[in-house]
Amino acid sequence: MKLYLVPTPIGNLKDITFRGIEVLKEADLILAEDTRTSGKLLKHFEISTHMQSHHMHNEHKTVNSLIEKLKSGLTIAVISDAGTPAISDPGFLLVRACVENNIEVECLPGATAFVPALVNSGLPNDKFVFEGFLPVKKGRQTRLLLLAEETRTMIFYESPHKLVKTLGHFCEYFGEDRPVSVSRELTKLYEETVRGTAKEVLEHYTNKPPKGETVIVVGGKTDKK
């Protein structure tokens, strides 16, 4: 009776751990965000464990039944399409339910996008805040106004087709001279990190539309004397 959260590669398949493969092979059930995507990964590593779909649209409905399966003695592993489950991906609701029901939970260390992006940025990383995806519409302005006063380094996830819009908002709310670093296609063949002021990075991606998922790292507000 145990729940495992197993990080999966964000690009390079070699980034999965030996223990991650072992847990996925030995589990009674794997909960996958997208069984088609995860099926390719499992096939590559010759993992034949049964999979069940577990994503943001059904996780509220399946939590109770999964808790019952765990209580019956099953070992269940949770994976997302890429990276560590529950970090801007499904997983939190099930973990919380396990804690409430005294079911053991273990998260394996492994791949996640924001850590290499933060370290690559060259911005202070002794203190930082992870914001994930900003609100699309409702609450976006309020959040940006609040974050404009944040003094710690900030980390955001963004899709490629919304990157330019978000960088424009950073120029507007944080100031054009705020230091920004954008990492995209991390661990993949065309991995790239672009650093500069918010204005410079915005101009770069306005002229060169990005491809692939991106992580934006933004310097915190500083007192100018």
PDB file of C-alpha atoms in Angstrom:
ATOM      1  CA  MET A   1       0.000   0.000   0.000  1.00  0.00           C
ATOM      2  CA  LYS A   2       2.083   2.868  -1.315  1.00  0.00           C
ATOM      3  CA  LEU A   3       1.919   5.713  -3.801  1.00  0.00           C
ATOM      4  CA  TYR A   4       5.020   6.614  -5.796  1.00  0.00           C
ATOM      5  CA  LEU A   5       5.476   9.794  -7.820  1.00  0.00           C
ATOM      6  CA  VAL A   6       8.000   9.075 -10.560  1.00  0.00           C
ATOM      7  CA  PRO A   7       9.597  11.883 -12.606  1.00  0.00           C
ATOM      8  CA  THR A   8       9.884  11.188 -16.322  1.00  0.00           C
ATOM      9  CA  PRO A   9      12.273  12.787 -18.849  1.00  0.00           C
ATOM     10  CA  ILE A  10      11.414  16.286 -20.083  1.00  0.00           C
ATOM     11  CA  GLY A  11      13.145  15.517 -23.369  1.00  0.00           C
ATOM     12  CA  ASN A  12      16.198  13.292 -23.208  1.00  0.00           C
ATOM     13  CA  LEU A  13      15.121   9.724 -22.379  1.00  0.00           C
ATOM     14  CA  LYS A  14      18.435   9.105 -20.601  1.00  0.00           C
ATOM     15  CA  ASP A  15      17.314  11.418 -17.803  1.00  0.00           C
ATOM     16  CA  ILE A  16      15.068   8.831 -16.166  1.00  0.00           C
ATOM     17  CA  THR A  17      16.667   7.188 -13.125  1.00  0.00           C
ATOM     18  CA  PHE A  18      17.396   3.489 -12.671  1.00  0.00           C
ATOM     19  CA  ARG A  19      15.127   3.511  -9.625  1.00  0.00           C
ATOM     20  CA  GLY A  20      12.377   5.205 -11.585  1.00  0.00           C
ATOM     21  CA  ILE A  21      12.400   2.379 -14.128  1.00  0.00           C
ATOM     22  CA  GLU A  22      12.474  -0.192 -11.324  1.00  0.00           C
ATOM     23  CA  VAL A  23       9.454   1.324  -9.552  1.00  0.00           C
ATOM     24  CA  LEU A  24       7.450   1.510 -12.784  1.00  0.00           C
ATOM     25  CA  LYS A  25       8.199  -2.144 -13.535  1.00  0.00           C
ATOM     26  CA  GLU A  26       7.264  -3.347 -10.060  1.00  0.00           C
ATOM     27  CA  ALA A  27       4.147  -1.211  -9.496  1.00  0.00           C
ATOM     28  CA  ASP A  28       0.704  -2.798  -9.776  1.00  0.00           C
ATOM     29  CA  LEU A  29      -0.657   0.200 -11.667  1.00  0.00           C
ATOM     30  CA  ILE A  30       0.708   3.301 -13.393  1.00  0.00           C
ATOM     31  CA  LEU A  31      -1.381   6.477 -13.514  1.00  0.00           C
ATOM     32  CA  ALA A  32      -0.433   8.398 -16.650  1.00  0.00           C
ATOM     33  CA  GLU A  33      -1.432  11.891 -17.719  1.00  0.00           C
ATOM     34  CA  ASP A  34      -1.644  10.714 -21.347  1.00  0.00           C
ATOM     35  CA  THR A  35      -1.398   6.962 -21.877  1.00  0.00           C
ATOM     36  CA  ARG A  36      -0.396   7.444 -25.517  1.00  0.00           C
ATOM     37  CA  THR A  37       2.571   9.646 -24.629  1.00  0.00           C
ATOM     38  CA  SER A  38       3.605   7.498 -21.669  1.00  0.00           C
ATOM     39  CA  GLY A  39       3.109   4.339 -23.704  1.00  0.00           C
ATOM     40  CA  LYS A  40       6.073   5.296 -25.881  1.00  0.00           C
ATOM     41  CA  LEU A  41       8.260   5.784 -22.808  1.00  0.00           C
ATOM     42  CA  LEU A  42       7.210   2.500 -21.231  1.00  0.00           C
ATOM     43  CA  LYS A  43       7.773   0.627 -24.473  1.00  0.00           C
ATOM     44  CA  HIS A  44      11.266   2.111 -24.785  1.00  0.00           C
ATOM     45  CA  PHE A  45      12.215   0.797 -21.340  1.00  0.00           C
ATOM     46  CA  GLU A  46      10.297  -2.494 -21.748  1.00  0.00           C
ATOM     47  CA  ILE A  47       7.839  -1.722 -18.957  1.00  0.00           C
ATOM     48  CA  SER A  48       4.608  -3.707 -19.255  1.00  0.00           C
ATOM     49  CA  THR A  49       2.770  -2.475 -16.138  1.00  0.00           C
ATOM     50  CA  HIS A  50      -0.898  -1.679 -16.716  1.00  0.00           C
ATOM     51  CA  MET A  51      -1.673   2.021 -17.205  1.00  0.00           C
ATOM     52  CA  GLN A  52      -4.720   4.087 -16.304  1.00  0.00           C
ATOM     53  CA  SER A  53      -5.479   7.621 -17.464  1.00  0.00           C
ATOM     54  CA  HIS A  54      -5.094  10.242 -14.715  1.00  0.00           C
ATOM     55  CA  HIS A  55      -5.299  13.867 -15.826  1.00  0.00           C
ATOM     56  CA  MET A  56      -6.675  17.248 -14.775  1.00  0.00           C
ATOM     57  CA  HIS A  57     -10.103  16.513 -16.262  1.00  0.00           C
ATOM     58  CA  ASN A  58     -10.771  13.290 -14.356  1.00  0.00           C
ATOM     59  CA  GLU A  59      -8.591  13.384 -11.229  1.00  0.00           C
ATOM     60  CA  HIS A  60     -11.382  14.802  -9.037  1.00  0.00           C
ATOM     61  CA  LYS A  61     -13.639  11.890 -10.014  1.00  0.00           C
ATOM     62  CA  THR A  62     -11.075   9.096  -9.617  1.00  0.00           C
ATOM     63  CA  VAL A  63      -9.415   9.990  -6.296  1.00  0.00           C
ATOM     64  CA  ASN A  64     -11.780   7.972  -4.104  1.00  0.00           C
ATOM     65  CA  SER A  65     -11.541   4.825  -6.205  1.00  0.00           C
ATOM     66  CA  LEU A  66      -7.755   5.095  -6.304  1.00  0.00           C
ATOM     67  CA  ILE A  67      -7.622   5.440  -2.522  1.00  0.00           C
ATOM     68  CA  GLU A  68      -9.653   2.239  -2.252  1.00  0.00           C
ATOM     69  CA  LYS A  69      -7.223   0.454  -4.570  1.00  0.00           C
ATOM     70  CA  LEU A  70      -4.301   1.611  -2.450  1.00  0.00           C
ATOM     71  CA  LYS A  71      -6.057   0.490   0.741  1.00  0.00           C
ATOM     72  CA  SER A  72      -6.536  -2.949  -0.816  1.00  0.00           C
ATOM     73  CA  GLY A  73      -2.751  -3.267  -0.908  1.00  0.00           C
ATOM     74  CA  LEU A  74      -1.846  -2.090  -4.397  1.00  0.00           C
ATOM     75  CA  THR A  75       1.295  -0.132  -5.194  1.00  0.00           C
ATOM     76  CA  ILE A  76       0.531   2.720  -7.592  1.00  0.00           C
ATOM     77  CA  ALA A  77       2.984   4.922  -9.504  1.00  0.00           C
ATOM     78  CA  VAL A  78       2.032   8.337 -10.885  1.00  0.00           C
ATOM     79  CA  ILE A  79       3.740   9.841 -13.928  1.00  0.00           C
ATOM     80  CA  SER A  80       3.067  12.927 -16.022  1.00  0.00           C
ATOM     81  CA  ASP A  81       3.854  13.491 -19.687  1.00  0.00           C
ATOM     82  CA  ALA A  82       7.193  15.005 -18.684  1.00  0.00           C
ATOM     83  CA  GLY A  83       8.889  16.020 -15.457  1.00  0.00           C
ATOM     84  CA  THR A  84       7.794  15.549 -11.858  1.00  0.00           C
ATOM     85  CA  PRO A  85       4.097  14.828 -11.193  1.00  0.00           C
ATOM     86  CA  ALA A  86       2.111  17.493  -9.299  1.00  0.00           C
ATOM     87  CA  ILE A  87       4.400  20.317 -10.500  1.00  0.00           C
ATOM     88  CA  SER A  88       1.926  22.111 -12.806  1.00  0.00           C
ATOM     89  CA  ASP A  89       0.601  18.602 -13.540  1.00  0.00           C
ATOM     90  CA  PRO A  90      -1.901  16.183 -11.945  1.00  0.00           C
ATOM     91  CA  GLY A  91      -0.876  14.510  -8.694  1.00  0.00           C
ATOM     92  CA  PHE A  92      -1.562  16.900  -5.834  1.00  0.00           C
ATOM     93  CA  LEU A  93      -5.154  15.812  -5.179  1.00  0.00           C
ATOM     94  CA  LEU A  94      -4.173  12.142  -4.908  1.00  0.00           C
ATOM     95  CA  VAL A  95      -1.179  12.887  -2.686  1.00  0.00           C
ATOM     96  CA  ARG A  96      -3.351  14.960  -0.364  1.00  0.00           C
ATOM     97  CA  ALA A  97      -5.928  12.180  -0.174  1.00  0.00           C
ATOM     98  CA  CYS A  98      -3.205   9.641   0.613  1.00  0.00           C
ATOM     99  CA  VAL A  99      -1.878  11.818   3.434  1.00  0.00           C
ATOM    100  CA  GLU A 100      -5.404  12.167   4.843  1.00  0.00           C
ATOM    101  CA  ASN A 101      -5.815   8.375   4.741  1.00  0.00           C
ATOM    102  CA  ASN A 102      -2.386   7.575   6.215  1.00  0.00           C
ATOM    103  CA  ILE A 103      -1.197   5.966   2.980  1.00  0.00           C
ATOM    104  CA  GLU A 104       2.555   6.139   2.433  1.00  0.00           C
ATOM    105  CA  VAL A 105       3.709   8.498  -0.327  1.00  0.00           C
ATOM    106  CA  GLU A 106       7.175   8.681  -1.852  1.00  0.00           C
ATOM    107  CA  CYS A 107       8.338  11.065  -4.565  1.00  0.00           C
ATOM    108  CA  LEU A 108      11.471  10.002  -6.402  1.00  0.00           C
ATOM    109  CA  PRO A 109      14.006  12.685  -7.318  1.00  0.00           C
ATOM    110  CA  GLY A 110      14.417  13.343 -10.993  1.00  0.00           C
ATOM    111  CA  ALA A 111      13.700  15.479 -14.013  1.00  0.00           C
ATOM    112  CA  THR A 112      11.893  18.790 -13.706  1.00  0.00           C
ATOM    113  CA  ALA A 113      12.127  21.774 -16.040  1.00  0.00           C
ATOM    114  CA  PHE A 114      12.389  24.729 -13.680  1.00  0.00           C
ATOM    115  CA  VAL A 115      15.578  23.719 -11.819  1.00  0.00           C
ATOM    116  CA  PRO A 116      17.953  23.661 -14.840  1.00  0.00           C
ATOM    117  CA  ALA A 117      16.280  26.819 -16.193  1.00  0.00           C
ATOM    118  CA  LEU A 118      16.883  28.603 -12.889  1.00  0.00           C
ATOM    119  CA  VAL A 119      20.507  27.474 -12.626  1.00  0.00           C
ATOM    120  CA  ASN A 120      21.165  28.301 -16.311  1.00  0.00           C
ATOM    121  CA  SER A 121      19.730  31.801 -15.951  1.00  0.00           C
ATOM    122  CA  GLY A 122      22.604  33.266 -13.980  1.00  0.00           C
ATOM    123  CA  LEU A 123      20.048  35.035 -11.777  1.00  0.00           C
ATOM    124  CA  PRO A 124      20.128  34.704  -7.964  1.00  0.00           C
ATOM    125  CA  ASN A 125      18.893  31.273  -6.924  1.00  0.00           C
ATOM    126  CA  ASP A 126      19.419  31.321  -3.172  1.00  0.00           C
ATOM    127  CA  LYS A 127      15.795  32.440  -2.861  1.00  0.00           C
ATOM    128  CA  PHE A 128      13.143  32.058  -5.545  1.00  0.00           C
ATOM    129  CA  VAL A 129       9.417  31.603  -6.118  1.00  0.00           C
ATOM    130  CA  PHE A 130       7.838  29.160  -8.553  1.00  0.00           C
ATOM    131  CA  GLU A 131       4.724  30.638 -10.170  1.00  0.00           C
ATOM    132  CA  GLY A 132       4.032  28.007 -12.812  1.00  0.00           C
ATOM    133  CA  PHE A 133       1.524  29.227 -15.418  1.00  0.00           C
ATOM    134  CA  LEU A 134       0.066  32.686 -14.935  1.00  0.00           C
ATOM    135  CA  PRO A 135      -3.735  33.030 -15.047  1.00  0.00           C
ATOM    136  CA  VAL A 136      -4.842  33.265 -18.672  1.00  0.00           C
ATOM    137  CA  LYS A 137      -7.439  36.005 -18.190  1.00  0.00           C
ATOM    138  CA  LYS A 138      -9.162  36.419 -14.839  1.00  0.00           C
ATOM    139  CA  GLY A 139      -6.701  37.410 -12.150  1.00  0.00           C
ATOM    140  CA  ARG A 140      -3.736  37.868 -14.481  1.00  0.00           C
ATOM    141  CA  GLN A 141      -3.403  41.634 -13.989  1.00  0.00           C
ATOM    142  CA  THR A 142      -3.835  41.311 -10.236  1.00  0.00           C
ATOM    143  CA  ARG A 143      -1.137  38.643 -10.096  1.00  0.00           C
ATOM    144  CA  LEU A 144       1.287  40.670 -12.202  1.00  0.00           C
ATOM    145  CA  LEU A 145       0.787  43.773 -10.073  1.00  0.00           C
ATOM    146  CA  LEU A 146       1.563  41.731  -6.973  1.00  0.00           C
ATOM    147  CA  LEU A 147       4.622  40.073  -8.509  1.00  0.00           C
ATOM    148  CA  ALA A 148       5.997  43.431  -9.660  1.00  0.00           C
ATOM    149  CA  GLU A 149       6.988  43.981  -6.016  1.00  0.00           C
ATOM    150  CA  GLU A 150       8.493  40.499  -5.537  1.00  0.00           C
ATOM    151  CA  THR A 151      12.196  40.715  -4.599  1.00  0.00           C
ATOM    152  CA  ARG A 152      13.011  37.032  -5.146  1.00  0.00           C
ATOM    153  CA  THR A 153      13.783  35.460  -8.516  1.00  0.00           C
ATOM    154  CA  MET A 154      10.560  34.277 -10.165  1.00  0.00           C
ATOM    155  CA  ILE A 155       9.997  31.217 -12.346  1.00  0.00           C
ATOM    156  CA  PHE A 156       7.166  30.816 -14.841  1.00  0.00           C
ATOM    157  CA  TYR A 157       6.067  28.140 -17.302  1.00  0.00           C
ATOM    158  CA  GLU A 158       4.702  29.300 -20.651  1.00  0.00           C
ATOM    159  CA  SER A 159       3.603  27.778 -23.951  1.00  0.00           C
ATOM    160  CA  PRO A 160       5.446  28.945 -27.090  1.00  0.00           C
ATOM    161  CA  HIS A 161       2.457  30.708 -28.666  1.00  0.00           C
ATOM    162  CA  LYS A 162       1.899  32.816 -25.528  1.00  0.00           C
ATOM    163  CA  LEU A 163       5.545  33.637 -24.770  1.00  0.00           C
ATOM    164  CA  VAL A 164       5.701  36.971 -26.612  1.00  0.00           C
ATOM    165  CA  LYS A 165       2.467  38.160 -24.980  1.00  0.00           C
ATOM    166  CA  THR A 166       3.748  37.236 -21.527  1.00  0.00           C
ATOM    167  CA  LEU A 167       7.117  38.915 -22.105  1.00  0.00           C
ATOM    168  CA  GLY A 168       5.215  42.015 -23.186  1.00  0.00           C
ATOM    169  CA  HIS A 169       3.315  41.952 -19.911  1.00  0.00           C
ATOM    170  CA  PHE A 170       6.596  41.628 -18.007  1.00  0.00           C
ATOM    171  CA  CYS A 171       7.879  44.754 -19.771  1.00  0.00           C
ATOM    172  CA  GLU A 172       4.674  46.560 -18.863  1.00  0.00           C
ATOM    173  CA  TYR A 173       4.388  45.501 -15.222  1.00  0.00           C
ATOM    174  CA  PHE A 174       7.995  44.778 -14.195  1.00  0.00           C
ATOM    175  CA  GLY A 175       9.813  47.286 -16.400  1.00  0.00           C
ATOM    176  CA  GLU A 176      11.700  46.858 -19.670  1.00  0.00           C
ATOM    177  CA  ASP A 177      15.068  46.655 -17.905  1.00  0.00           C
ATOM    178  CA  ARG A 178      14.120  43.734 -15.610  1.00  0.00           C
ATOM    179  CA  PRO A 179      16.576  40.815 -16.173  1.00  0.00           C
ATOM    180  CA  VAL A 180      14.957  37.830 -17.881  1.00  0.00           C
ATOM    181  CA  SER A 181      16.150  34.403 -18.993  1.00  0.00           C
ATOM    182  CA  VAL A 182      14.112  32.104 -21.243  1.00  0.00           C
ATOM    183  CA  SER A 183      15.027  28.424 -21.576  1.00  0.00           C
ATOM    184  CA  ARG A 184      13.279  26.275 -24.144  1.00  0.00           C
ATOM    185  CA  GLU A 185      13.555  22.682 -25.373  1.00  0.00           C
ATOM    186  CA  LEU A 186      15.534  21.766 -22.243  1.00  0.00           C
ATOM    187  CA  THR A 187      17.590  18.532 -22.566  1.00  0.00           C
ATOM    188  CA  LYS A 188      16.659  18.273 -26.258  1.00  0.00           C
ATOM    189  CA  LEU A 189      18.772  18.701 -29.389  1.00  0.00           C
ATOM    190  CA  TYR A 190      17.881  22.366 -29.894  1.00  0.00           C
ATOM    191  CA  GLU A 191      18.035  23.448 -26.252  1.00  0.00           C
ATOM    192  CA  GLU A 192      18.401  27.212 -25.983  1.00  0.00           C
ATOM    193  CA  THR A 193      18.654  29.837 -23.251  1.00  0.00           C
ATOM    194  CA  VAL A 194      18.245  33.520 -24.126  1.00  0.00           C
ATOM    195  CA  ARG A 195      19.202  36.085 -21.492  1.00  0.00           C
ATOM    196  CA  GLY A 196      18.870  39.858 -21.352  1.00  0.00           C
ATOM    197  CA  THR A 197      16.481  42.573 -20.268  1.00  0.00           C
ATOM    198  CA  ALA A 198      12.766  41.969 -20.642  1.00  0.00           C
ATOM    199  CA  LYS A 199      12.778  44.274 -23.661  1.00  0.00           C
ATOM    200  CA  GLU A 200      15.747  42.510 -25.310  1.00  0.00           C
ATOM    201  CA  VAL A 201      14.294  39.036 -24.827  1.00  0.00           C
ATOM    202  CA  LEU A 202      10.898  40.226 -26.084  1.00  0.00           C
ATOM    203  CA  GLU A 203      12.501  41.647 -29.236  1.00  0.00           C
ATOM    204  CA  HIS A 204      14.408  38.389 -29.788  1.00  0.00           C
ATOM    205  CA  TYR A 205      11.311  36.193 -29.704  1.00  0.00           C
ATOM    206  CA  THR A 206       9.187  38.725 -31.590  1.00  0.00           C
ATOM    207  CA  ASN A 207      11.646  38.376 -34.481  1.00  0.00           C
ATOM    208  CA  LYS A 208      12.226  34.662 -33.930  1.00  0.00           C
ATOM    209  CA  PRO A 209       8.999  32.911 -32.850  1.00  0.00           C
ATOM    210  CA  PRO A 210       9.830  30.155 -30.336  1.00  0.00           C
ATOM    211  CA  LYS A 211       9.127  26.455 -30.617  1.00  0.00           C
ATOM    212  CA  GLY A 212       8.761  24.063 -27.709  1.00  0.00           C
ATOM    213  CA  GLU A 213       7.769  24.573 -24.101  1.00  0.00           C
ATOM    214  CA  THR A 214       9.533  27.398 -22.286  1.00  0.00           C
ATOM    215  CA  VAL A 215      10.589  28.321 -18.767  1.00  0.00           C
ATOM    216  CA  ILE A 216      10.928  32.028 -17.964  1.00  0.00           C
ATOM    217  CA  VAL A 217      13.142  33.150 -15.111  1.00  0.00           C
ATOM    218  CA  VAL A 218      12.747  36.780 -14.007  1.00  0.00           C
ATOM    219  CA  GLY A 219      14.926  38.723 -11.607  1.00  0.00           C
ATOM    220  CA  GLY A 220      13.207  40.137  -8.530  1.00  0.00           C
ATOM    221  CA  LYS A 221      12.682  43.826  -7.850  1.00  0.00           C
ATOM    222  CA  THR A 222      15.757  45.619  -6.514  1.00  0.00           C
ATOM    223  CA  ASP A 223      16.106  48.904  -4.682  1.00  0.00           C
ATOM    224  CA  LYS A 224      17.866  51.362  -6.956  1.00  0.00           C
ATOM    225  CA  LYS A 225      19.931  53.962  -5.152  1.00  0.00           C
TER     226      LYS A 225
END
